[in-house]
Amino acid sequence: MINYSLEGYIKTGYGGYNKLCSFYHFCLGHPNGTHFSLDFTRVEWIDGNLCALLLAIVYHLNKTYGHTITTDMDVIKERFSVLLRNGFLKSEDYPHDDRQSTVPVEYFSPEDKEGFNNYLQYSLLTHRGMPSNLTDTLKEQIKEDILEVFCNTNHHANTQEPFFVGGQFYPKIGILKFTMVDLGDGFLPRIQKATQGKITDCLSSILWALEGNSSKNFLDNCPGGLGITSMKKYFAENNGVLQIISGDGFWSSDLSGSVFEGGRTLKNPFLGTTINLFFGQ
Amino acid sequence: MVLILLLFVVYYVKDLYLKLTPVFMKVVVKNIINSTIAAFHNDGILVYSHLEKAFLNKEQVELSFEGIERCATQFLNASIGKLYLQYDPHAVDNILQYNYANLSNLKAKISEVRNNAINSKEYDSLVNNATA
């Protein structure tokens, strides 16, 4: 068994994503069928919503490489019970989230629009951490935009692998963080094709989509949706954050005005696309 | 004699009426996609093929959303938006009617999809002219 220690603060952003993906790349460097122990003792903090990404990593490592990953449940129960309360890990001692701070970590087949629609309706939009001032129209818009992300996995991502989701509410700071992960092709291949090779890197493909472009106009002879630009607008106007990670491209709305306004490049990318949403109260 | 004349008139009036009245077709989304959630691009393409067939046959169509719980823009773009993109918008307007069922904001959403498709077509045309 090979031990791997996660360390420090694993927050939703460039640093946290790199830390979890470093574990992924560490595992890739070992023969198929290796057993890993994921050690949380040196972790100071982990955002519960990132369990959606961690679950996607564990799933992919197991399915593709036959790796198995275990962890010390005593450490989890003592210091990171959130990983039990949100359903990422199972234990009979933690049957439900008594603090009502988590949005369950789940995964859906890309075909399961009914299941995902119900999850949005009953687990996310009705969560106590969602902004209390949302009008019915805004709620509808958010649901529509998130559903479009899920539908894009079905249509664009060229994968039958599950779509992973999970969220965490932080009452003290009044923020609900929600993460969605797919294991598909990411933005670039389709956008590169749609732009006839003008877009050649992952970060540029994210920026191209954020500008309101859609590959559907070019490849499907069909009007494209406005999901990402609509989300960008919502989070800009409502004290929130939108993060998009696809391939080695990382873009976050809260980097606006910084040297990383145009995004960053990841050293250790994972597969597909990850979208993080921060809903501010 | 009067009866024969009456039957003759009825026969021809009926025939004339049928010729003047366009054929009316009802496209029920739920029956085509076998789901109450109209969301995927491919769902929309299935419905689009029915709408296009009716359009080319100059049939009047009622697109019915009875039994649909949720209708996403991606579906509407691939069904209705694509029809507006491919064909003359006024001609599409003339054949297409809707039954919005219980979806309160669907009318506004369809209007947005229609305008987006028309604008997209005009934009493409401008780009093509500019780059020709």
JSON list of C-alpha atoms in Angstrom, two decimals, chain A residues 83-260:
[
{"chain": "A", "resi": 83, "resn": "LEU", "atom": "CA", "xyz": [-16.84, 14.09, 4.27]},
{"chain": "A", "resi": 84, "resn": "LEU", "atom": "CA", "xyz": [-19.32, 11.76, 5.96]},
{"chain": "A", "resi": 85, "resn": "ARG", "atom": "CA", "xyz": [-22.15, 14.22, 6.30]},
{"chain": "A", "resi": 86, "resn": "ASN", "atom": "CA", "xyz": [-22.12, 15.04, 2.60]},
{"chain": "A", "resi": 87, "resn": "GLY", "atom": "CA", "xyz": [-22.22, 11.37, 1.61]},
{"chain": "A", "resi": 88, "resn": "PHE", "atom": "CA", "xyz": [-18.73, 11.21, 0.08]},
{"chain": "A", "resi": 89, "resn": "LEU", "atom": "CA", "xyz": [-17.76, 8.56, 2.62]},
{"chain": "A", "resi": 90, "resn": "LYS", "atom": "CA", "xyz": [-20.25, 6.20, 4.23]},
{"chain": "A", "resi": 91, "resn": "SER", "atom": "CA", "xyz": [-20.51, 5.35, 7.89]},
{"chain": "A", "resi": 92, "resn": "GLU", "atom": "CA", "xyz": [-23.39, 4.10, 9.99]},
{"chain": "A", "resi": 93, "resn": "ASP", "atom": "CA", "xyz": [-22.42, 6.65, 12.67]},
{"chain": "A", "resi": 94, "resn": "TYR", "atom": "CA", "xyz": [-23.24, 9.54, 10.34]},
{"chain": "A", "resi": 95, "resn": "PRO", "atom": "CA", "xyz": [-26.52, 8.74, 8.68]},
{"chain": "A", "resi": 96, "resn": "HIS", "atom": "CA", "xyz": [-27.44, 12.31, 7.77]},
{"chain": "A", "resi": 97, "resn": "ASP", "atom": "CA", "xyz": [-26.30, 15.92, 7.77]},
{"chain": "A", "resi": 98, "resn": "ASP", "atom": "CA", "xyz": [-27.69, 17.19, 11.08]},
{"chain": "A", "resi": 99, "resn": "ARG", "atom": "CA", "xyz": [-26.15, 20.65, 10.48]},
{"chain": "A", "resi": 100, "resn": "GLN", "atom": "CA", "xyz": [-27.86, 20.98, 7.10]},
{"chain": "A", "resi": 101, "resn": "SER", "atom": "CA", "xyz": [-24.71, 22.55, 5.72]},
{"chain": "A", "resi": 102, "resn": "THR", "atom": "CA", "xyz": [-23.95, 20.14, 2.90]},
{"chain": "A", "resi": 103, "resn": "VAL", "atom": "CA", "xyz": [-25.43, 19.66, -0.54]},
{"chain": "A", "resi": 104, "resn": "PRO", "atom": "CA", "xyz": [-25.08, 15.88, -1.06]},
{"chain": "A", "resi": 105, "resn": "VAL", "atom": "CA", "xyz": [-22.17, 14.58, -3.10]},
{"chain": "A", "resi": 106, "resn": "GLU", "atom": "CA", "xyz": [-23.76, 12.56, -5.87]},
{"chain": "A", "resi": 107, "resn": "TYR", "atom": "CA", "xyz": [-23.18, 11.49, -9.44]},
{"chain": "A", "resi": 108, "resn": "PHE", "atom": "CA", "xyz": [-25.52, 11.15, -12.38]},
{"chain": "A", "resi": 109, "resn": "SER", "atom": "CA", "xyz": [-25.35, 9.37, -15.69]},
{"chain": "A", "resi": 110, "resn": "PRO", "atom": "CA", "xyz": [-25.18, 11.98, -18.50]},
{"chain": "A", "resi": 111, "resn": "GLU", "atom": "CA", "xyz": [-28.56, 10.62, -19.65]},
{"chain": "A", "resi": 112, "resn": "ASP", "atom": "CA", "xyz": [-30.24, 11.04, -16.25]},
{"chain": "A", "resi": 113, "resn": "LYS", "atom": "CA", "xyz": [-31.80, 14.45, -16.75]},
{"chain": "A", "resi": 114, "resn": "GLU", "atom": "CA", "xyz": [-34.76, 13.55, -14.52]},
{"chain": "A", "resi": 115, "resn": "GLY", "atom": "CA", "xyz": [-32.48, 12.60, -11.63]},
{"chain": "A", "resi": 116, "resn": "PHE", "atom": "CA", "xyz": [-30.33, 15.68, -12.02]},
{"chain": "A", "resi": 117, "resn": "ASN", "atom": "CA", "xyz": [-33.37, 17.93, -12.33]},
{"chain": "A", "resi": 118, "resn": "ASN", "atom": "CA", "xyz": [-34.73, 16.51, -9.05]},
{"chain": "A", "resi": 119, "resn": "TYR", "atom": "CA", "xyz": [-31.35, 17.01, -7.36]},
{"chain": "A", "resi": 120, "resn": "LEU", "atom": "CA", "xyz": [-31.31, 20.66, -8.41]},
{"chain": "A", "resi": 121, "resn": "GLN", "atom": "CA", "xyz": [-34.89, 21.15, -7.28]},
{"chain": "A", "resi": 122, "resn": "TYR", "atom": "CA", "xyz": [-34.78, 19.38, -3.92]},
{"chain": "A", "resi": 123, "resn": "SER", "atom": "CA", "xyz": [-31.11, 19.37, -2.84]},
{"chain": "A", "resi": 124, "resn": "LEU", "atom": "CA", "xyz": [-29.63, 22.61, -4.17]},
{"chain": "A", "resi": 125, "resn": "LEU", "atom": "CA", "xyz": [-32.24, 25.27, -4.83]},
{"chain": "A", "resi": 126, "resn": "THR", "atom": "CA", "xyz": [-34.15, 24.62, -1.61]},
{"chain": "A", "resi": 127, "resn": "HIS", "atom": "CA", "xyz": [-30.98, 24.49, 0.50]},
{"chain": "A", "resi": 128, "resn": "ARG", "atom": "CA", "xyz": [-30.88, 26.96, 3.38]},
{"chain": "A", "resi": 129, "resn": "GLY", "atom": "CA", "xyz": [-27.56, 28.26, 2.07]},
{"chain": "A", "resi": 130, "resn": "MET", "atom": "CA", "xyz": [-28.99, 29.50, -1.20]},
{"chain": "A", "resi": 131, "resn": "PRO", "atom": "CA", "xyz": [-29.46, 33.28, -1.33]},
{"chain": "A", "resi": 132, "resn": "SER", "atom": "CA", "xyz": [-32.68, 34.15, 0.46]},
{"chain": "A", "resi": 133, "resn": "ASN", "atom": "CA", "xyz": [-33.50, 37.07, -1.81]},
{"chain": "A", "resi": 134, "resn": "LEU", "atom": "CA", "xyz": [-33.78, 35.02, -5.01]},
{"chain": "A", "resi": 135, "resn": "THR", "atom": "CA", "xyz": [-36.88, 35.81, -7.01]},
{"chain": "A", "resi": 136, "resn": "ASP", "atom": "CA", "xyz": [-38.70, 32.95, -8.74]},
{"chain": "A", "resi": 137, "resn": "THR", "atom": "CA", "xyz": [-37.31, 34.25, -12.04]},
{"chain": "A", "resi": 138, "resn": "LEU", "atom": "CA", "xyz": [-33.73, 34.18, -10.76]},
{"chain": "A", "resi": 139, "resn": "LYS", "atom": "CA", "xyz": [-34.19, 30.71, -9.26]},
{"chain": "A", "resi": 140, "resn": "GLU", "atom": "CA", "xyz": [-35.51, 29.55, -12.59]},
{"chain": "A", "resi": 141, "resn": "GLN", "atom": "CA", "xyz": [-32.55, 31.14, -14.36]},
{"chain": "A", "resi": 142, "resn": "ILE", "atom": "CA", "xyz": [-30.00, 29.49, -12.06]},
{"chain": "A", "resi": 143, "resn": "LYS", "atom": "CA", "xyz": [-31.66, 26.13, -12.48]},
{"chain": "A", "resi": 144, "resn": "GLU", "atom": "CA", "xyz": [-31.75, 26.58, -16.23]},
{"chain": "A", "resi": 145, "resn": "ASP", "atom": "CA", "xyz": [-28.06, 27.55, -16.36]},
{"chain": "A", "resi": 146, "resn": "ILE", "atom": "CA", "xyz": [-26.90, 24.62, -14.22]},
{"chain": "A", "resi": 147, "resn": "LEU", "atom": "CA", "xyz": [-29.10, 22.22, -16.18]},
{"chain": "A", "resi": 148, "resn": "GLU", "atom": "CA", "xyz": [-27.46, 23.54, -19.34]},
{"chain": "A", "resi": 149, "resn": "VAL", "atom": "CA", "xyz": [-24.03, 22.64, -17.95]},
{"chain": "A", "resi": 150, "resn": "PHE", "atom": "CA", "xyz": [-25.32, 19.11, -17.34]},
{"chain": "A", "resi": 151, "resn": "CYS", "atom": "CA", "xyz": [-26.90, 18.95, -20.82]},
{"chain": "A", "resi": 152, "resn": "ASN", "atom": "CA", "xyz": [-23.63, 20.12, -22.36]},
{"chain": "A", "resi": 153, "resn": "THR", "atom": "CA", "xyz": [-21.94, 17.10, -20.82]},
{"chain": "A", "resi": 154, "resn": "ASN", "atom": "CA", "xyz": [-24.50, 14.96, -22.61]},
{"chain": "A", "resi": 155, "resn": "HIS", "atom": "CA", "xyz": [-24.03, 16.76, -25.91]},
{"chain": "A", "resi": 156, "resn": "HIS", "atom": "CA", "xyz": [-20.47, 18.12, -26.02]},
{"chain": "A", "resi": 157, "resn": "ALA", "atom": "CA", "xyz": [-18.28, 16.19, -23.66]},
{"chain": "A", "resi": 158, "resn": "ASN", "atom": "CA", "xyz": [-18.24, 12.95, -25.63]},
{"chain": "A", "resi": 159, "resn": "THR", "atom": "CA", "xyz": [-18.45, 10.77, -22.55]},
{"chain": "A", "resi": 160, "resn": "GLN", "atom": "CA", "xyz": [-20.80, 8.33, -20.88]},
{"chain": "A", "resi": 161, "resn": "GLU", "atom": "CA", "xyz": [-18.99, 8.71, -17.56]},
{"chain": "A", "resi": 162, "resn": "PRO", "atom": "CA", "xyz": [-20.94, 10.18, -14.63]},
{"chain": "A", "resi": 163, "resn": "PHE", "atom": "CA", "xyz": [-21.40, 13.84, -13.80]},
{"chain": "A", "resi": 164, "resn": "PHE", "atom": "CA", "xyz": [-20.29, 14.54, -10.21]},
{"chain": "A", "resi": 165, "resn": "VAL", "atom": "CA", "xyz": [-21.76, 17.23, -7.97]},
{"chain": "A", "resi": 166, "resn": "GLY", "atom": "CA", "xyz": [-21.62, 18.42, -4.38]},
{"chain": "A", "resi": 167, "resn": "GLY", "atom": "CA", "xyz": [-21.90, 21.55, -2.30]},
{"chain": "A", "resi": 168, "resn": "GLN", "atom": "CA", "xyz": [-21.03, 23.08, 1.05]},
{"chain": "A", "resi": 169, "resn": "PHE", "atom": "CA", "xyz": [-22.65, 25.96, 2.91]},
{"chain": "A", "resi": 170, "resn": "TYR", "atom": "CA", "xyz": [-20.57, 28.17, 5.22]},
{"chain": "A", "resi": 171, "resn": "PRO", "atom": "CA", "xyz": [-23.07, 30.02, 7.44]},
{"chain": "A", "resi": 172, "resn": "LYS", "atom": "CA", "xyz": [-20.45, 32.25, 9.10]},
{"chain": "A", "resi": 173, "resn": "ILE", "atom": "CA", "xyz": [-19.40, 33.81, 5.81]},
{"chain": "A", "resi": 174, "resn": "GLY", "atom": "CA", "xyz": [-22.75, 33.31, 4.09]},
{"chain": "A", "resi": 175, "resn": "ILE", "atom": "CA", "xyz": [-21.45, 31.42, 1.07]},
{"chain": "A", "resi": 176, "resn": "LEU", "atom": "CA", "xyz": [-22.61, 28.20, -0.53]},
{"chain": "A", "resi": 177, "resn": "LYS", "atom": "CA", "xyz": [-19.98, 26.59, -2.76]},
{"chain": "A", "resi": 178, "resn": "PHE", "atom": "CA", "xyz": [-21.16, 24.14, -5.40]},
{"chain": "A", "resi": 179, "resn": "THR", "atom": "CA", "xyz": [-18.94, 21.99, -7.62]},
{"chain": "A", "resi": 180, "resn": "MET", "atom": "CA", "xyz": [-19.76, 20.11, -10.86]},
{"chain": "A", "resi": 181, "resn": "VAL", "atom": "CA", "xyz": [-17.30, 17.77, -12.57]},
{"chain": "A", "resi": 182, "resn": "ASP", "atom": "CA", "xyz": [-17.50, 15.86, -15.83]},
{"chain": "A", "resi": 183, "resn": "LEU", "atom": "CA", "xyz": [-14.94, 13.42, -17.22]},
{"chain": "A", "resi": 184, "resn": "GLY", "atom": "CA", "xyz": [-15.36, 14.37, -20.86]},
{"chain": "A", "resi": 185, "resn": "ASP", "atom": "CA", "xyz": [-13.19, 16.01, -23.50]},
{"chain": "A", "resi": 186, "resn": "GLY", "atom": "CA", "xyz": [-13.26, 19.49, -21.96]},
{"chain": "A", "resi": 187, "resn": "PHE", "atom": "CA", "xyz": [-13.89, 22.72, -23.90]},
{"chain": "A", "resi": 188, "resn": "LEU", "atom": "CA", "xyz": [-10.95, 22.68, -26.28]},
{"chain": "A", "resi": 189, "resn": "PRO", "atom": "CA", "xyz": [-11.50, 19.92, -28.89]},
{"chain": "A", "resi": 190, "resn": "ARG", "atom": "CA", "xyz": [-14.96, 21.08, -29.90]},
{"chain": "A", "resi": 191, "resn": "ILE", "atom": "CA", "xyz": [-14.09, 24.79, -29.81]},
{"chain": "A", "resi": 192, "resn": "GLN", "atom": "CA", "xyz": [-10.89, 24.19, -31.76]},
{"chain": "A", "resi": 193, "resn": "LYS", "atom": "CA", "xyz": [-13.01, 22.49, -34.41]},
{"chain": "A", "resi": 194, "resn": "ALA", "atom": "CA", "xyz": [-15.66, 25.22, -34.36]},
{"chain": "A", "resi": 195, "resn": "THR", "atom": "CA", "xyz": [-13.02, 27.95, -34.78]},
{"chain": "A", "resi": 196, "resn": "GLN", "atom": "CA", "xyz": [-11.22, 25.98, -37.48]},
{"chain": "A", "resi": 197, "resn": "GLY", "atom": "CA", "xyz": [-8.06, 25.76, -35.43]},
{"chain": "A", "resi": 198, "resn": "LYS", "atom": "CA", "xyz": [-7.90, 29.39, -34.30]},
{"chain": "A", "resi": 199, "resn": "ILE", "atom": "CA", "xyz": [-8.28, 28.41, -30.64]},
{"chain": "A", "resi": 200, "resn": "THR", "atom": "CA", "xyz": [-5.49, 26.04, -29.69]},
{"chain": "A", "resi": 201, "resn": "ASP", "atom": "CA", "xyz": [-5.24, 26.03, -25.89]},
{"chain": "A", "resi": 202, "resn": "CYS", "atom": "CA", "xyz": [-7.61, 25.22, -23.04]},
{"chain": "A", "resi": 203, "resn": "LEU", "atom": "CA", "xyz": [-7.58, 28.64, -21.38]},
{"chain": "A", "resi": 204, "resn": "SER", "atom": "CA", "xyz": [-8.40, 30.41, -24.66]},
{"chain": "A", "resi": 205, "resn": "SER", "atom": "CA", "xyz": [-11.28, 27.98, -25.21]},
{"chain": "A", "resi": 206, "resn": "ILE", "atom": "CA", "xyz": [-12.75, 28.93, -21.81]},
{"chain": "A", "resi": 207, "resn": "LEU", "atom": "CA", "xyz": [-12.40, 32.65, -22.64]},
{"chain": "A", "resi": 208, "resn": "TRP", "atom": "CA", "xyz": [-13.99, 32.08, -26.06]},
{"chain": "A", "resi": 209, "resn": "ALA", "atom": "CA", "xyz": [-17.04, 30.49, -24.39]},
{"chain": "A", "resi": 210, "resn": "LEU", "atom": "CA", "xyz": [-17.20, 33.24, -21.75]},
{"chain": "A", "resi": 211, "resn": "GLU", "atom": "CA", "xyz": [-17.42, 35.84, -24.52]},
{"chain": "A", "resi": 212, "resn": "GLY", "atom": "CA", "xyz": [-20.81, 34.35, -25.45]},
{"chain": "A", "resi": 213, "resn": "ASN", "atom": "CA", "xyz": [-19.68, 32.17, -28.32]},
{"chain": "A", "resi": 214, "resn": "SER", "atom": "CA", "xyz": [-21.16, 28.73, -28.79]},
{"chain": "A", "resi": 215, "resn": "SER", "atom": "CA", "xyz": [-19.79, 25.85, -30.82]},
{"chain": "A", "resi": 216, "resn": "LYS", "atom": "CA", "xyz": [-23.38, 24.85, -31.65]},
{"chain": "A", "resi": 217, "resn": "ASN", "atom": "CA", "xyz": [-23.67, 27.76, -34.08]},
{"chain": "A", "resi": 218, "resn": "PHE", "atom": "CA", "xyz": [-20.77, 26.36, -36.04]},
{"chain": "A", "resi": 219, "resn": "LEU", "atom": "CA", "xyz": [-20.98, 22.60, -35.61]},
{"chain": "A", "resi": 220, "resn": "ASP", "atom": "CA", "xyz": [-24.68, 21.83, -35.19]},
{"chain": "A", "resi": 221, "resn": "ASN", "atom": "CA", "xyz": [-26.21, 24.51, -37.41]},
{"chain": "A", "resi": 222, "resn": "CYS", "atom": "CA", "xyz": [-28.28, 25.45, -34.44]},
{"chain": "A", "resi": 223, "resn": "PRO", "atom": "CA", "xyz": [-28.40, 28.51, -32.14]},
{"chain": "A", "resi": 224, "resn": "GLY", "atom": "CA", "xyz": [-26.26, 28.11, -29.04]},
{"chain": "A", "resi": 225, "resn": "GLY", "atom": "CA", "xyz": [-27.30, 28.57, -25.43]},
{"chain": "A", "resi": 226, "resn": "LEU", "atom": "CA", "xyz": [-26.14, 31.31, -23.13]},
{"chain": "A", "resi": 227, "resn": "GLY", "atom": "CA", "xyz": [-25.51, 29.21, -20.03]},
{"chain": "A", "resi": 228, "resn": "ILE", "atom": "CA", "xyz": [-22.00, 30.29, -19.17]},
{"chain": "A", "resi": 229, "resn": "THR", "atom": "CA", "xyz": [-22.42, 33.96, -20.04]},
{"chain": "A", "resi": 230, "resn": "SER", "atom": "CA", "xyz": [-25.70, 33.97, -18.15]},
{"chain": "A", "resi": 231, "resn": "MET", "atom": "CA", "xyz": [-23.98, 32.44, -15.09]},
{"chain": "A", "resi": 232, "resn": "LYS", "atom": "CA", "xyz": [-21.11, 34.89, -15.40]},
{"chain": "A", "resi": 233, "resn": "LYS", "atom": "CA", "xyz": [-23.58, 37.77, -15.35]},
{"chain": "A", "resi": 234, "resn": "TYR", "atom": "CA", "xyz": [-25.52, 36.36, -12.40]},
{"chain": "A", "resi": 235, "resn": "PHE", "atom": "CA", "xyz": [-22.44, 35.85, -10.22]},
{"chain": "A", "resi": 236, "resn": "ALA", "atom": "CA", "xyz": [-21.02, 39.26, -11.15]},
{"chain": "A", "resi": 237, "resn": "GLU", "atom": "CA", "xyz": [-24.25, 40.96, -10.11]},
{"chain": "A", "resi": 238, "resn": "ASN", "atom": "CA", "xyz": [-24.98, 38.90, -7.00]},
{"chain": "A", "resi": 239, "resn": "ASN", "atom": "CA", "xyz": [-21.83, 38.82, -4.91]},
{"chain": "A", "resi": 240, "resn": "GLY", "atom": "CA", "xyz": [-20.78, 35.40, -6.16]},
{"chain": "A", "resi": 241, "resn": "VAL", "atom": "CA", "xyz": [-17.94, 33.67, -7.95]},
{"chain": "A", "resi": 242, "resn": "LEU", "atom": "CA", "xyz": [-17.79, 31.52, -11.06]},
{"chain": "A", "resi": 243, "resn": "GLN", "atom": "CA", "xyz": [-14.77, 29.28, -11.69]},
{"chain": "A", "resi": 244, "resn": "ILE", "atom": "CA", "xyz": [-14.21, 27.20, -14.81]},
{"chain": "A", "resi": 245, "resn": "ILE", "atom": "CA", "xyz": [-11.45, 24.64, -15.11]},
{"chain": "A", "resi": 246, "resn": "SER", "atom": "CA", "xyz": [-11.11, 22.74, -18.36]},
{"chain": "A", "resi": 247, "resn": "GLY", "atom": "CA", "xyz": [-7.98, 20.84, -19.36]},
{"chain": "A", "resi": 248, "resn": "ASP", "atom": "CA", "xyz": [-5.10, 22.93, -18.04]},
{"chain": "A", "resi": 249, "resn": "GLY", "atom": "CA", "xyz": [-7.06, 26.17, -18.20]},
{"chain": "A", "resi": 250, "resn": "PHE", "atom": "CA", "xyz": [-8.28, 27.83, -14.98]},
{"chain": "A", "resi": 251, "resn": "TRP", "atom": "CA", "xyz": [-10.47, 30.91, -14.95]},
{"chain": "A", "resi": 252, "resn": "SER", "atom": "CA", "xyz": [-12.14, 32.54, -11.96]},
{"chain": "A", "resi": 253, "resn": "SER", "atom": "CA", "xyz": [-14.34, 35.63, -11.86]},
{"chain": "A", "resi": 254, "resn": "ASP", "atom": "CA", "xyz": [-12.79, 36.69, -8.55]},
{"chain": "A", "resi": 255, "resn": "LEU", "atom": "CA", "xyz": [-9.42, 37.14, -10.27]},
{"chain": "A", "resi": 256, "resn": "SER", "atom": "CA", "xyz": [-10.83, 40.09, -12.16]},
{"chain": "A", "resi": 257, "resn": "GLY", "atom": "CA", "xyz": [-8.52, 43.06, -11.68]},
{"chain": "A", "resi": 258, "resn": "SER", "atom": "CA", "xyz": [-5.57, 40.87, -10.74]},
{"chain": "A", "resi": 259, "resn": "VAL", "atom": "CA", "xyz": [-2.64, 39.74, -12.87]},
{"chain": "A", "resi": 260, "resn": "PHE", "atom": "CA", "xyz": [-4.58, 36.51, -13.39]}
]
